[in-house]
PDB file of C-alpha atoms in Angstrom:
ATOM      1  CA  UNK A 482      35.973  90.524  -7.838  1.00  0.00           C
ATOM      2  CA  UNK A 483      34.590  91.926 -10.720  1.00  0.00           C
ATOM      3  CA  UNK A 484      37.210  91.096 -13.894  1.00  0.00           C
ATOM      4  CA  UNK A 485      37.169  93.188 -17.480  1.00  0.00           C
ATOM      5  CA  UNK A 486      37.999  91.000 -20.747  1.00  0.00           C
ATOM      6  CA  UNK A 487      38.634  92.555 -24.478  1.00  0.00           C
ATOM      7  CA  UNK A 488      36.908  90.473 -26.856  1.00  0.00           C
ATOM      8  CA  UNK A 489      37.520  89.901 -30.749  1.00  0.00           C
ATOM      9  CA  UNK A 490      34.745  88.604 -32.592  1.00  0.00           C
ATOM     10  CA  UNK A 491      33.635  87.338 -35.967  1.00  0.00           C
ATOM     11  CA  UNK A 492      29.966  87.036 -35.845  1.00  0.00           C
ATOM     12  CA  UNK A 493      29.286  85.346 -39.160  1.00  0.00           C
ATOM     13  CA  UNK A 494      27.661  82.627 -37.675  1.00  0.00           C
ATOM     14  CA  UNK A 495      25.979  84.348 -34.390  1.00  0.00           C
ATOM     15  CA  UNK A 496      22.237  85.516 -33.884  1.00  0.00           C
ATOM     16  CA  UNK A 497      24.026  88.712 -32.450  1.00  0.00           C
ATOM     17  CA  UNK A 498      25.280  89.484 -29.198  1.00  0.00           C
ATOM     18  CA  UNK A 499      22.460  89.279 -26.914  1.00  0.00           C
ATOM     19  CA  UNK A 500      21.580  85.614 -24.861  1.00  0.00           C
ATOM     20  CA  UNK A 501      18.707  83.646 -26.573  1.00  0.00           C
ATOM     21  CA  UNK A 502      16.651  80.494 -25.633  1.00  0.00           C
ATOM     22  CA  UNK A 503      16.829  79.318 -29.482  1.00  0.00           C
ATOM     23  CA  UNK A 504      19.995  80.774 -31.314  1.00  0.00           C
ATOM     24  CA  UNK A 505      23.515  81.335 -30.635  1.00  0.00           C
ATOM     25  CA  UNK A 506      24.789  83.574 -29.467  1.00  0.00           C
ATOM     26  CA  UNK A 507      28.073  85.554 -28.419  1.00  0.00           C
ATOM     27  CA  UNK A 508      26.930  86.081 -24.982  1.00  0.00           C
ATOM     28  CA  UNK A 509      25.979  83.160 -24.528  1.00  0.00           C
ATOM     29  CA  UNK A 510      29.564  81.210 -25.752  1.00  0.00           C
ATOM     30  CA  UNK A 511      31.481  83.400 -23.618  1.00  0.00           C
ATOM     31  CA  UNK A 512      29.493  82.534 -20.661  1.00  0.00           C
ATOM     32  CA  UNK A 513      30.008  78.835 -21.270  1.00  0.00           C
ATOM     33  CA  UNK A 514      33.761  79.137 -21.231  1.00  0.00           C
ATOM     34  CA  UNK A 515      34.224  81.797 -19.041  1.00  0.00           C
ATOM     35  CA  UNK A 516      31.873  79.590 -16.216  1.00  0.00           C
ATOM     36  CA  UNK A 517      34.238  76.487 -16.852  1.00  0.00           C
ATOM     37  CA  UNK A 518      37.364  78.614 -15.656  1.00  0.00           C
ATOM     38  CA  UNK A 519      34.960  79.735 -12.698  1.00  0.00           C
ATOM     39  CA  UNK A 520      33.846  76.281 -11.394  1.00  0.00           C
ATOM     40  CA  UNK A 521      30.344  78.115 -11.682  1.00  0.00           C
ATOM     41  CA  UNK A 522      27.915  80.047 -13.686  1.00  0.00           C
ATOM     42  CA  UNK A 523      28.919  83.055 -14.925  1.00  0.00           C
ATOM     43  CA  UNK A 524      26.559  86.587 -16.366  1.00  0.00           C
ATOM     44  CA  UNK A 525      28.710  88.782 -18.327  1.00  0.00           C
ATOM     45  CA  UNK A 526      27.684  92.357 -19.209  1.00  0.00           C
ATOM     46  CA  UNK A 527      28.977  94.112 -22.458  1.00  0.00           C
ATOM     47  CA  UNK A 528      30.026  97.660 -23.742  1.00  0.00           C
ATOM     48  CA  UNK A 529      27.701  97.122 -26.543  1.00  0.00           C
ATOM     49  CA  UNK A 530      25.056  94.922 -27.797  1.00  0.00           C
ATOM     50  CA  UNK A 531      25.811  93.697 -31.534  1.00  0.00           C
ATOM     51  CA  UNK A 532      23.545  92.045 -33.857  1.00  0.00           C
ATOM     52  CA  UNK A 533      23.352  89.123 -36.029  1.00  0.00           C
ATOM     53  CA  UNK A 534      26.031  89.215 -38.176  1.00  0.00           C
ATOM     54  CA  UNK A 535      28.348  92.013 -37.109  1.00  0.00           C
ATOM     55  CA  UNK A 536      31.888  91.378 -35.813  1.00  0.00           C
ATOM     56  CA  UNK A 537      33.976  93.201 -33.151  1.00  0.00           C
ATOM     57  CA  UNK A 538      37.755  94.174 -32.780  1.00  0.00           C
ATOM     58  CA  UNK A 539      37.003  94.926 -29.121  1.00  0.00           C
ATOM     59  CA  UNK A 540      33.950  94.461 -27.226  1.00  0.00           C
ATOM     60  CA  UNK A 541      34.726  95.310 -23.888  1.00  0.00           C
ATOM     61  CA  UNK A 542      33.074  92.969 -21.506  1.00  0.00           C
ATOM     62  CA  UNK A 543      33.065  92.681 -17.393  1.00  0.00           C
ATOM     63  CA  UNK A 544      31.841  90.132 -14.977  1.00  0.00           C
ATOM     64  CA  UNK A 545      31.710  89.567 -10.919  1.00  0.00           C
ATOM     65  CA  UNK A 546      33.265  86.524  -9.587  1.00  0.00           C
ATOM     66  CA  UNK A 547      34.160  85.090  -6.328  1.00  0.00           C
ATOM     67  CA  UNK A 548      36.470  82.413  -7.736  1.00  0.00           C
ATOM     68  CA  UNK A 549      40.199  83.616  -7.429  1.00  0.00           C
ATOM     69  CA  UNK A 550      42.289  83.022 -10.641  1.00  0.00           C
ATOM     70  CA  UNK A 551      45.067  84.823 -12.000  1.00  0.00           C
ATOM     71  CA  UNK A 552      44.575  86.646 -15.018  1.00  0.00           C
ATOM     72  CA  UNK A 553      46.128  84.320 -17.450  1.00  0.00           C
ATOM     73  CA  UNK A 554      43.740  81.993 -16.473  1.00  0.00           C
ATOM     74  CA  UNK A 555      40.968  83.804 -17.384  1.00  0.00           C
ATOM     75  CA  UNK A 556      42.642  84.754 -20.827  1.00  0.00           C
ATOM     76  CA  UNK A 557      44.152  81.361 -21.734  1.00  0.00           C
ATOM     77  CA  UNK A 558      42.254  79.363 -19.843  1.00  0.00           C
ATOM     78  CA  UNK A 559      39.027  81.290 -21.413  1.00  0.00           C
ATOM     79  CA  UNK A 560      40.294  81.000 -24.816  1.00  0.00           C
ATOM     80  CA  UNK A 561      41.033  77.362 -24.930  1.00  0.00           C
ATOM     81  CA  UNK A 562      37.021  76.558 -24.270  1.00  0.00           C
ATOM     82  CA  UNK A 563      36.018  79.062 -26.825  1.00  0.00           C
ATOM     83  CA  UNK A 564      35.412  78.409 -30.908  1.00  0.00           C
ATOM     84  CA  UNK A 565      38.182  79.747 -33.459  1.00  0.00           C
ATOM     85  CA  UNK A 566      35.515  82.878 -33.963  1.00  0.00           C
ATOM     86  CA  UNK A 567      35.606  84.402 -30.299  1.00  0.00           C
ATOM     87  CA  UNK A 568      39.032  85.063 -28.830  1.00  0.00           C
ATOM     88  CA  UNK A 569      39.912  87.040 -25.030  1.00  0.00           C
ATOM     89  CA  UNK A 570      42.297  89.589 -25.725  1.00  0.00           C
ATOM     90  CA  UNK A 571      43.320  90.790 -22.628  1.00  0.00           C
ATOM     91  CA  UNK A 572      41.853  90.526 -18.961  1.00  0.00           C
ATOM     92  CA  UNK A 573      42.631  93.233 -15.826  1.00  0.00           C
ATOM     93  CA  UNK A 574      40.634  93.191 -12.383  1.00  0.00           C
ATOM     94  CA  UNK A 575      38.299  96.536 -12.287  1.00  0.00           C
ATOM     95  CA  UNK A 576      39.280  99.175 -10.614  1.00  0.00           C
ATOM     96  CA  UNK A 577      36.562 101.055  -8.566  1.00  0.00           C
ATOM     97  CA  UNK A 578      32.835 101.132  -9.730  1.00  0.00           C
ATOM     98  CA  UNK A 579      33.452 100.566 -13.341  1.00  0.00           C
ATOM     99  CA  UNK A 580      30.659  98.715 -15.311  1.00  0.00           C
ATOM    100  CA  UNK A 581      31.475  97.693 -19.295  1.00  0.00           C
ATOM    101  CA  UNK A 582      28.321  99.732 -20.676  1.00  0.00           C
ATOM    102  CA  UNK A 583      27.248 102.549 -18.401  1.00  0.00           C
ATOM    103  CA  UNK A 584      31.165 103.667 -17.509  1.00  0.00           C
ATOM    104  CA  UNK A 585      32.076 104.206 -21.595  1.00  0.00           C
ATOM    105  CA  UNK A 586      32.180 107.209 -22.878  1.00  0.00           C
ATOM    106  CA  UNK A 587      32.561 107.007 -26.400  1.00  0.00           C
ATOM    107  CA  UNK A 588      32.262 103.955 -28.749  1.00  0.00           C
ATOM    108  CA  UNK A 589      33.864 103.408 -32.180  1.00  0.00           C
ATOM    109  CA  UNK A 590      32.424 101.437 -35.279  1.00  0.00           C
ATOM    110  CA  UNK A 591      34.477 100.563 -38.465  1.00  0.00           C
ATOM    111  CA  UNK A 592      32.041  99.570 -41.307  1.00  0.00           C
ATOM    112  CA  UNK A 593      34.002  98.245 -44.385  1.00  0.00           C
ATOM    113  CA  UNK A 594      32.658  98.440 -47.917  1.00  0.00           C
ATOM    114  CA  UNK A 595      34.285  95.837 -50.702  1.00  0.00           C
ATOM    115  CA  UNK A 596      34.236  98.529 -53.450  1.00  0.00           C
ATOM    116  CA  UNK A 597      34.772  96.905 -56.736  1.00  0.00           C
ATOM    117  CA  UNK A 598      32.630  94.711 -59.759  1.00  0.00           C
ATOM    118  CA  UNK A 599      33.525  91.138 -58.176  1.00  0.00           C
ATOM    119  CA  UNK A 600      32.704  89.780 -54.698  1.00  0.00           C
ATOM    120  CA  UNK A 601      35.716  89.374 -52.197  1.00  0.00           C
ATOM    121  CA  UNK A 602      36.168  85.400 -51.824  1.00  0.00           C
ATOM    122  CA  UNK A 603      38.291  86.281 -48.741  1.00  0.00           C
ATOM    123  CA  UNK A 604      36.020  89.241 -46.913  1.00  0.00           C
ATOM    124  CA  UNK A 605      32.872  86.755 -47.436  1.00  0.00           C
ATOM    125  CA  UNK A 606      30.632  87.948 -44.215  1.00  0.00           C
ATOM    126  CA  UNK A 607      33.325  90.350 -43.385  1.00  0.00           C
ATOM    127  CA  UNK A 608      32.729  93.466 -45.494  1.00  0.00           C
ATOM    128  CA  UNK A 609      29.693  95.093 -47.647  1.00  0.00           C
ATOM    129  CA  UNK A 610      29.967  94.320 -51.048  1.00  0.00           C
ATOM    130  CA  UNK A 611      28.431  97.528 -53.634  1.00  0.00           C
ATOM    131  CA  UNK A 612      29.151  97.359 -57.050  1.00  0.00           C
ATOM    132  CA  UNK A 613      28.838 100.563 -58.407  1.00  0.00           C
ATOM    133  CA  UNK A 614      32.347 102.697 -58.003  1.00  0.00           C
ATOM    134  CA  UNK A 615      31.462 104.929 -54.805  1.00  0.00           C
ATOM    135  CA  UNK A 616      33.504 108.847 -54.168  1.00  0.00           C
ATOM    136  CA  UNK A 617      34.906 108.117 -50.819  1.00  0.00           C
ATOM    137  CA  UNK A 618      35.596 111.902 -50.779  1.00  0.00           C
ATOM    138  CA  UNK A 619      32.508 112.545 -51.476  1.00  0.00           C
ATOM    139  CA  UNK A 620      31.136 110.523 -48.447  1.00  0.00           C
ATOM    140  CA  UNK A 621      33.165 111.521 -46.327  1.00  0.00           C
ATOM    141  CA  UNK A 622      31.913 115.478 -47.086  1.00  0.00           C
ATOM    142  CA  UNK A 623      28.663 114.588 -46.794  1.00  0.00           C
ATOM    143  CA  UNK A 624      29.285 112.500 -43.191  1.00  0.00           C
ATOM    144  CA  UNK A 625      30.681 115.898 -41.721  1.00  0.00           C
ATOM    145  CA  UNK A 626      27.181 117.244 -41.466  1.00  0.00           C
ATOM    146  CA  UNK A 627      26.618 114.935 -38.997  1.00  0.00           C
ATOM    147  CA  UNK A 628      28.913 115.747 -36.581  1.00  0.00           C
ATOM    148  CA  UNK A 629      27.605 117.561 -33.359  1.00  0.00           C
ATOM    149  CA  UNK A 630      24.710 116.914 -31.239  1.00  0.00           C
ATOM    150  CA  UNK A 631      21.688 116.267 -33.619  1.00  0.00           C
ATOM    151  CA  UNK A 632      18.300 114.501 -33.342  1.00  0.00           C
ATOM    152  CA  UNK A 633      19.264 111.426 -35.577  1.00  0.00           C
ATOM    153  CA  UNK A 634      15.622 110.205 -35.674  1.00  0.00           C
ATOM    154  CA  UNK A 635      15.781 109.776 -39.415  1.00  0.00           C
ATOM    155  CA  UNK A 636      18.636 107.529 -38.828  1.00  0.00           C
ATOM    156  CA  UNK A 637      17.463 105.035 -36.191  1.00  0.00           C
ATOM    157  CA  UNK A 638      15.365 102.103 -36.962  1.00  0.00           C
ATOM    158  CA  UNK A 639      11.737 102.045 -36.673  1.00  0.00           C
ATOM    159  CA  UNK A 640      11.692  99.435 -33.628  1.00  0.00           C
ATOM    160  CA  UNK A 641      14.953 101.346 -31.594  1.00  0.00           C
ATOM    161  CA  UNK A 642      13.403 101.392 -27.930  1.00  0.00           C
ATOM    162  CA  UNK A 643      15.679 104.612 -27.040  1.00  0.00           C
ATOM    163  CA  UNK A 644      13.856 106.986 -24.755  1.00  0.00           C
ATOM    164  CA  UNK A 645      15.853 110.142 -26.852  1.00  0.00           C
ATOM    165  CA  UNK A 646      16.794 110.260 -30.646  1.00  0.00           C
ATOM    166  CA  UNK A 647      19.727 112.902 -29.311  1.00  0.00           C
ATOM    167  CA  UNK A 648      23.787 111.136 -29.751  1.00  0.00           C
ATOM    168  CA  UNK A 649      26.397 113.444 -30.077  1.00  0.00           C
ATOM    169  CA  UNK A 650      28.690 112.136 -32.625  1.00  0.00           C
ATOM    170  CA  UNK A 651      32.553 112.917 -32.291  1.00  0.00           C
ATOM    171  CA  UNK A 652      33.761 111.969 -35.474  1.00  0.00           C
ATOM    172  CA  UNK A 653      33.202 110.462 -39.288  1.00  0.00           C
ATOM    173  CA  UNK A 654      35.517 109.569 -41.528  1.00  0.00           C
ATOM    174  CA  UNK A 655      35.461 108.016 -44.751  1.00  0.00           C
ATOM    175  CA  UNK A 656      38.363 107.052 -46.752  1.00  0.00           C
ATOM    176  CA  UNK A 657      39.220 104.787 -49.365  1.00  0.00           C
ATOM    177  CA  UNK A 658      42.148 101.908 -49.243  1.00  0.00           C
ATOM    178  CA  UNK A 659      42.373  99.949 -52.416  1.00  0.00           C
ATOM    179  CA  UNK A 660      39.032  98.200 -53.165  1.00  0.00           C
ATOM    180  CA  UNK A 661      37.626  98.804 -50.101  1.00  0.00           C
ATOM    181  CA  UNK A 662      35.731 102.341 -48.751  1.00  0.00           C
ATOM    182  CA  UNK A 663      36.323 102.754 -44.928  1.00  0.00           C
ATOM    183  CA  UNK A 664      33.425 104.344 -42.347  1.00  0.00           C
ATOM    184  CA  UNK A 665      35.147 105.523 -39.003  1.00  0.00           C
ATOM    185  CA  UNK A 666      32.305 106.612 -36.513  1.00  0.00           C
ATOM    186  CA  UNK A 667      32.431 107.837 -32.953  1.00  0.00           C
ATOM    187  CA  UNK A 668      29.873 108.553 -30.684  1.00  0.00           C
ATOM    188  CA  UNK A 669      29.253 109.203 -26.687  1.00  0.00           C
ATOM    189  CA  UNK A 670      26.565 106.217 -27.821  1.00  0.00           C
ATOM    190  CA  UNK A 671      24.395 104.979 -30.541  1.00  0.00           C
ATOM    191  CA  UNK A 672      20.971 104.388 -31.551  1.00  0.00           C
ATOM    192  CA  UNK A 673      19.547 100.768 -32.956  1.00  0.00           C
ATOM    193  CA  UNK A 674      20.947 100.002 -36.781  1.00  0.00           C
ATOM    194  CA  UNK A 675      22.021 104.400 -36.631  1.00  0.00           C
ATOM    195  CA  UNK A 676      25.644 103.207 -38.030  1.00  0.00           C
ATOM    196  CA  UNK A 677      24.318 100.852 -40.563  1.00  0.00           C
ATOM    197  CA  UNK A 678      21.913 103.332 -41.410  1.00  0.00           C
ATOM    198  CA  UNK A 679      24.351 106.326 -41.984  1.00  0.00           C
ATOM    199  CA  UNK A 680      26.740 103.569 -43.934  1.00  0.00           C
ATOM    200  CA  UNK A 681      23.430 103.204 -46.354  1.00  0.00           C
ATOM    201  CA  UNK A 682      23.048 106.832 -46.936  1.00  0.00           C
ATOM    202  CA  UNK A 683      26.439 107.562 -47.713  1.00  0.00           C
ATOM    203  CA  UNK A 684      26.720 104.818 -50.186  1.00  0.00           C
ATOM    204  CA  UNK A 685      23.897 106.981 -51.922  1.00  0.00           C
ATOM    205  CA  UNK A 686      26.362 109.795 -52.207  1.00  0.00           C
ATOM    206  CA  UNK A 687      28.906 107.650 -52.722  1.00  0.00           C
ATOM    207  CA  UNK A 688      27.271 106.752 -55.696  1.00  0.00           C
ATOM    208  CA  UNK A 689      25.886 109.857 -57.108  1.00  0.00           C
ATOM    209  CA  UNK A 690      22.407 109.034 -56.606  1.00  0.00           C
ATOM    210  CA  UNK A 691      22.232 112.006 -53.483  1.00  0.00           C
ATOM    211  CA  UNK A 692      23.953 115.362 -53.171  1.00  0.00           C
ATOM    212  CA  UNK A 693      26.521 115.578 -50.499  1.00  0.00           C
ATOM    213  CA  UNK A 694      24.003 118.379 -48.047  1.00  0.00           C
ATOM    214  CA  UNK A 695      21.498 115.295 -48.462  1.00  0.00           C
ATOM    215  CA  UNK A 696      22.630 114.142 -44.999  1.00  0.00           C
ATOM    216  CA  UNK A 697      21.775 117.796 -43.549  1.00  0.00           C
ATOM    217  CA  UNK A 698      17.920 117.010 -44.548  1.00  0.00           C
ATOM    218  CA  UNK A 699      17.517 113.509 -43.348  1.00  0.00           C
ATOM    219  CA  UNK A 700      18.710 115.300 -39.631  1.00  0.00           C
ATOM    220  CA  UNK A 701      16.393 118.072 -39.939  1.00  0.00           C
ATOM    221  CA  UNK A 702      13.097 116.591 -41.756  1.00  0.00           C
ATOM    222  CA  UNK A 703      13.583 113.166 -38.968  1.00  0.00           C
ATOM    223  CA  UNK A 704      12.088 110.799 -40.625  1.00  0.00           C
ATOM    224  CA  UNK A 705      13.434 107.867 -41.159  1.00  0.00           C
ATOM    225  CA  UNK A 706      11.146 106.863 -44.716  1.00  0.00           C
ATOM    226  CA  UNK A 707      13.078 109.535 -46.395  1.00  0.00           C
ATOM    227  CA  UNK A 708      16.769 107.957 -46.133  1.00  0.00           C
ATOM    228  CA  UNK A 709      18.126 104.903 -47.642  1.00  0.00           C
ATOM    229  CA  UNK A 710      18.075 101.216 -46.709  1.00  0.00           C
ATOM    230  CA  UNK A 711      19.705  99.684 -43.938  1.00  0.00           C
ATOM    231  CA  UNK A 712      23.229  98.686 -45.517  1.00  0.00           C
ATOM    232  CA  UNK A 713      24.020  94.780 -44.567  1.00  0.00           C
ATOM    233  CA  UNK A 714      25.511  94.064 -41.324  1.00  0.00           C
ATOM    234  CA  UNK A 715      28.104  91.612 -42.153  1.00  0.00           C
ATOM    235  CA  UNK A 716      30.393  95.250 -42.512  1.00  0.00           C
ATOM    236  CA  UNK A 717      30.072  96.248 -39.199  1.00  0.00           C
ATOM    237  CA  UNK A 718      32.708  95.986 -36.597  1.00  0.00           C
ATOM    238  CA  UNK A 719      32.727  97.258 -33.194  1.00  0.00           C
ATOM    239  CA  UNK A 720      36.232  99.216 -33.197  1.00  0.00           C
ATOM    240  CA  UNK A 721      36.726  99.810 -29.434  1.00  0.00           C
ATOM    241  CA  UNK A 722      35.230 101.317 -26.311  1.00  0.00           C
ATOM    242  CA  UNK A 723      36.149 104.567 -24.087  1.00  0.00           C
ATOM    243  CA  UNK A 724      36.757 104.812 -20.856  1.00  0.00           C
ATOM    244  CA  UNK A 725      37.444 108.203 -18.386  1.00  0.00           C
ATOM    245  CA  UNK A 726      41.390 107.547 -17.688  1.00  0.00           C
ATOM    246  CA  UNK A 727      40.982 106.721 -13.944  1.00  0.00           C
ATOM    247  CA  UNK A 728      39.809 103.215 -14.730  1.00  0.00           C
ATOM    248  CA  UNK A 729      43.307 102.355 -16.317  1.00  0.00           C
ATOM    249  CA  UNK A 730      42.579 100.875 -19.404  1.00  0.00           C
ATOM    250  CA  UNK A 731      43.914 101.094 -22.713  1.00  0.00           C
ATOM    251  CA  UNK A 732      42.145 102.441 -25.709  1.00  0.00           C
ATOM    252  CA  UNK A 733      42.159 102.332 -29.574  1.00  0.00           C
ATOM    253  CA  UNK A 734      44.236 104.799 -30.727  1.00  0.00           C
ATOM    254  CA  UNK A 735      41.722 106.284 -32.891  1.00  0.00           C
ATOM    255  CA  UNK A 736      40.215 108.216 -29.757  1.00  0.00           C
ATOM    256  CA  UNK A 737      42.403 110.425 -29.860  1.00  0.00           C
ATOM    257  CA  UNK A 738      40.559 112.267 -32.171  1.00  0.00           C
ATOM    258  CA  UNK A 739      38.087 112.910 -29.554  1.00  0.00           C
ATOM    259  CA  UNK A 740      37.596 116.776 -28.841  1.00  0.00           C
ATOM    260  CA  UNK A 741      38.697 117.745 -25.450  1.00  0.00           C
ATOM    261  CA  UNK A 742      34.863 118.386 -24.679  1.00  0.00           C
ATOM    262  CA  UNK A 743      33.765 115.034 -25.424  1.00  0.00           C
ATOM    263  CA  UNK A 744      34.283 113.381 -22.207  1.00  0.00           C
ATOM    264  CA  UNK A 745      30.735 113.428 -21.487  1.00  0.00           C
ATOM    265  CA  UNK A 746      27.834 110.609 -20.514  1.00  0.00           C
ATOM    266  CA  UNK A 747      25.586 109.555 -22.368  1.00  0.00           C
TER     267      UNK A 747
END
């Protein structure tokens, strides 16, 4: 049987998502506990491969087991050998040949941005912290350039192993709630560090130190010298993961922004 989980995730104190030999890891945690509730090892697969540092509101996550439990089991049974940092959401069999990255469609990233002179005590490793006041408006102009299919090479990092720069993004939106300045980004899929690497760029606009059309240049001169600095990851959540309806699971609201033409694979 091959079960999907939703997983919530702060990964303050994770060397990413990915299993390592030296470092902890996400992947590795959930296999521990999920393994116990098996009565044997366990190899999950995920929607999305985070790094060190950044958090998720729901990674979506699948496994194949021949151990029979009830769902519950997996969900409270999984959650009660798991630190106060990882938590199962929800768990459902799979229906048909569904598999947590290649079956998505579209994936959503929040990336939250403490606006204001003084450090947040309580977003510590949860949010970005820039100083300088930042034009969410302004941001959120300049992010609508990117929309479309594009070459994004000046927005991928220097060591991203993709065989194709090409993503077609869905939506940006920036917006501004109190102290904080909001990034919502959707994507059929996305390229090593591209959302931390469009966060850094608008904070340039944000800030007044690049025009708004700046973003327009960084797509067509690709090259990825000529845009800002990685922003920090600690902002960084993965939002949620899209699925074609016929797989029966819920998604964020959020994608229903998608345009009717962006059921596509990536």
């Amino acid at each position: 049987m091959r079960i999907i989980l939703g997983i919530e995730y702060n990964g303050s104190h994770y060397h990413g998502w990915q299993a390592q030999a030296h470092a902890n890891s996400i992947q590795q945690t959930l296999e521990r506990a999920l393994s116990k509730i098996a009565a044997h090892p366990l190899q999950v697969q995920c929607a999305g491969r985070t790094d060190a540092g950044v958090h998720a509101l729901e990674q979506i996550i699948h496994f194949d087991t021949e151990a029979e439990r009830p769902m519950q089991a997996w969900l409270l049974g999984g959650n009660s050998h798991l630190p106060d940092d990882v938590r199962i959401l929800w768990a459902q069999p799979a229906i048909g040949d569904f598999h947590a990255r290649y079956s998505a469609i579209a994936r959503f990233y929040r990336y939250v941005i403490c606006n204001r002179p003084i450090k947040s005590a309580l977003l510590y490793q949860q949010s970005t912290w820039c100083y300088p006041p930042l034009d969410a408006e302004k941001m959120h102009q300049a992010a609508q350039h990117l929309i479309g299919e594009h070459d994004f090479t000046s927005f991928r990092a220097q060591s991203c192993e993709s065989k194709s720069p090409n993503r077609l993004m869905h939506f940006i939106e920036v917006y501004r709630q109190g102290d904080q300045v909001i990034m919502d980004i959707s994507a059929n899929a996305f390229l090593h560090h591209m959302v931390r690497n469009i966060a850094g760029v608008l904070m340039e606009v944000g800030s007044g130190k690049q025009p708004t059309d700046w973003t327009s240049h960084l797509l067509a001169v690709k090259d990825r010298k000529q845009a800002a600095r990685t922003a920090p990851p600690e902002g960084l959540y993965l939002g949620g993961v899209c699925y074609p309806a016929h797989y029966g699971l819920n998604t964020h609201p959020i994608f229903a922004k998608l345009p009717r033409d962006a059921k596509r694979f990536d």
